[in-house]
């Protein structure tokens, strides 16, 4: 089969022939129909500091993908051959404290498809059967592929006190922030303000349901939020930028007693005023990792299957897998939201 491989510890990816691995006990073989490119894949493409410290080439990249179950290994009852599946990218150990207490999303021994083990930029993937999420057969392949990052958004929006009847600030309108805007809108938030630096992304934020968008190069989001909330601040901050500046602004835009849910990952450690920004204002700050297994998948797929959230507008570009360079270069230029690769195109 053809696969996009990080072959050597250097920038770029290589499209080459690799063997299909037969599924072993507890595994399935998936014929991949669509795979979307994530920010993490761009780190791997560039071979930055994070990628160099984490990946052990050669590895088939890609962790957002969907396809048809082609074969099942010994002992696999579900899914079945022919099922249409999305894949949870985190392979968890089931033995650590977190796994055994219902918190597998923060398993201490997590291995990630396409990062620590072969992933989905390929014609086929052999993966644990338990990581498959079975979709209705009429769900479009590209929507099935992006259910994984969508789960990040759903997990963030539904944590803590949720968003129903609450005012919300979304910092960072990248793919996951944009998905979160749609979830917050569909889940009863009374005000959704979104920030970004890029007009292109803010236009999508409006389309996904933000009441007010703020280009932080032109306006101060803290002032905008205060104006819109009668000087109070918002009740919930959903952080998806990973930007130190945005994190400070988000915390300042929260009302005392508000809740900050932080999914964005800064590229370096950041400094903040613990007492002034958090402690004395009674802020609850929560780190959000991955998706709750598998509660988030039930919540997220429910929103998609019922039509309450439509992710189609975010699929801005489609490429045959052979044209992967074009796709990565486009995303590097910040020109798309979600680009999808089709292995059999
Ligand atoms: P992305 O990088 O495409 O989106 C980030 C957005 O933030 C961009 O649109 C960028 O223009 C915007 N931004 C940058 N500086 C800003 C500022 N000062 N104010 C407002 N907006 C600003 O990323 P994504 O794929 O949507 O992912 C969002 C974040 O979540 C990333 O940091 C990613 O590393 C992280 N992530 C975390 C997890 C997890 O499990 N915690 C999983 C996936 C991704």
Tab-separated table of C-alpha atoms in Angstrom, residues 38-39 64 148-154 156-157 170 172-183 201 239-240 263 291 314 337-338:
chain	number	residue	atom	x	y	z
A	38	UNK	CA	-3.988	18.516	12.044
A	39	UNK	CA	-1.634	21.141	13.527
A	64	UNK	CA	-7.524	12.022	12.044
A	148	UNK	CA	-11.452	13.271	16.341
A	149	UNK	CA	-10.522	17.002	16.578
A	150	UNK	CA	-14.230	17.771	16.933
A	151	UNK	CA	-14.072	15.704	20.119
A	152	UNK	CA	-11.435	18.091	21.483
A	153	UNK	CA	-13.873	20.952	20.990
A	154	UNK	CA	-16.792	19.027	22.499
A	156	UNK	CA	-13.750	21.618	26.149
A	157	UNK	CA	-17.268	23.018	25.766
A	170	UNK	CA	-13.388	31.553	22.520
A	172	UNK	CA	-8.215	31.198	18.848
A	173	UNK	CA	-10.448	30.460	15.848
A	174	UNK	CA	-8.374	27.646	14.368
A	175	UNK	CA	-10.150	24.425	13.386
A	176	UNK	CA	-10.828	23.345	16.979
A	177	UNK	CA	-11.861	26.825	18.172
A	178	UNK	CA	-14.230	27.087	15.182
A	179	UNK	CA	-15.752	23.721	16.017
A	180	UNK	CA	-16.164	24.856	19.638
A	181	UNK	CA	-18.035	27.973	18.524
A	182	UNK	CA	-20.555	25.749	16.728
A	183	UNK	CA	-20.882	23.439	19.752
A	201	UNK	CA	-10.429	32.667	10.399
A	239	UNK	CA	-8.838	28.683	25.056
A	240	UNK	CA	-7.685	27.247	21.701
A	263	UNK	CA	-6.929	23.160	25.389
A	291	UNK	CA	-11.447	13.355	24.447
A	314	UNK	CA	-14.704	23.877	7.754
A	337	UNK	CA	-9.067	25.499	7.862
A	338	UNK	CA	-9.278	21.724	7.365
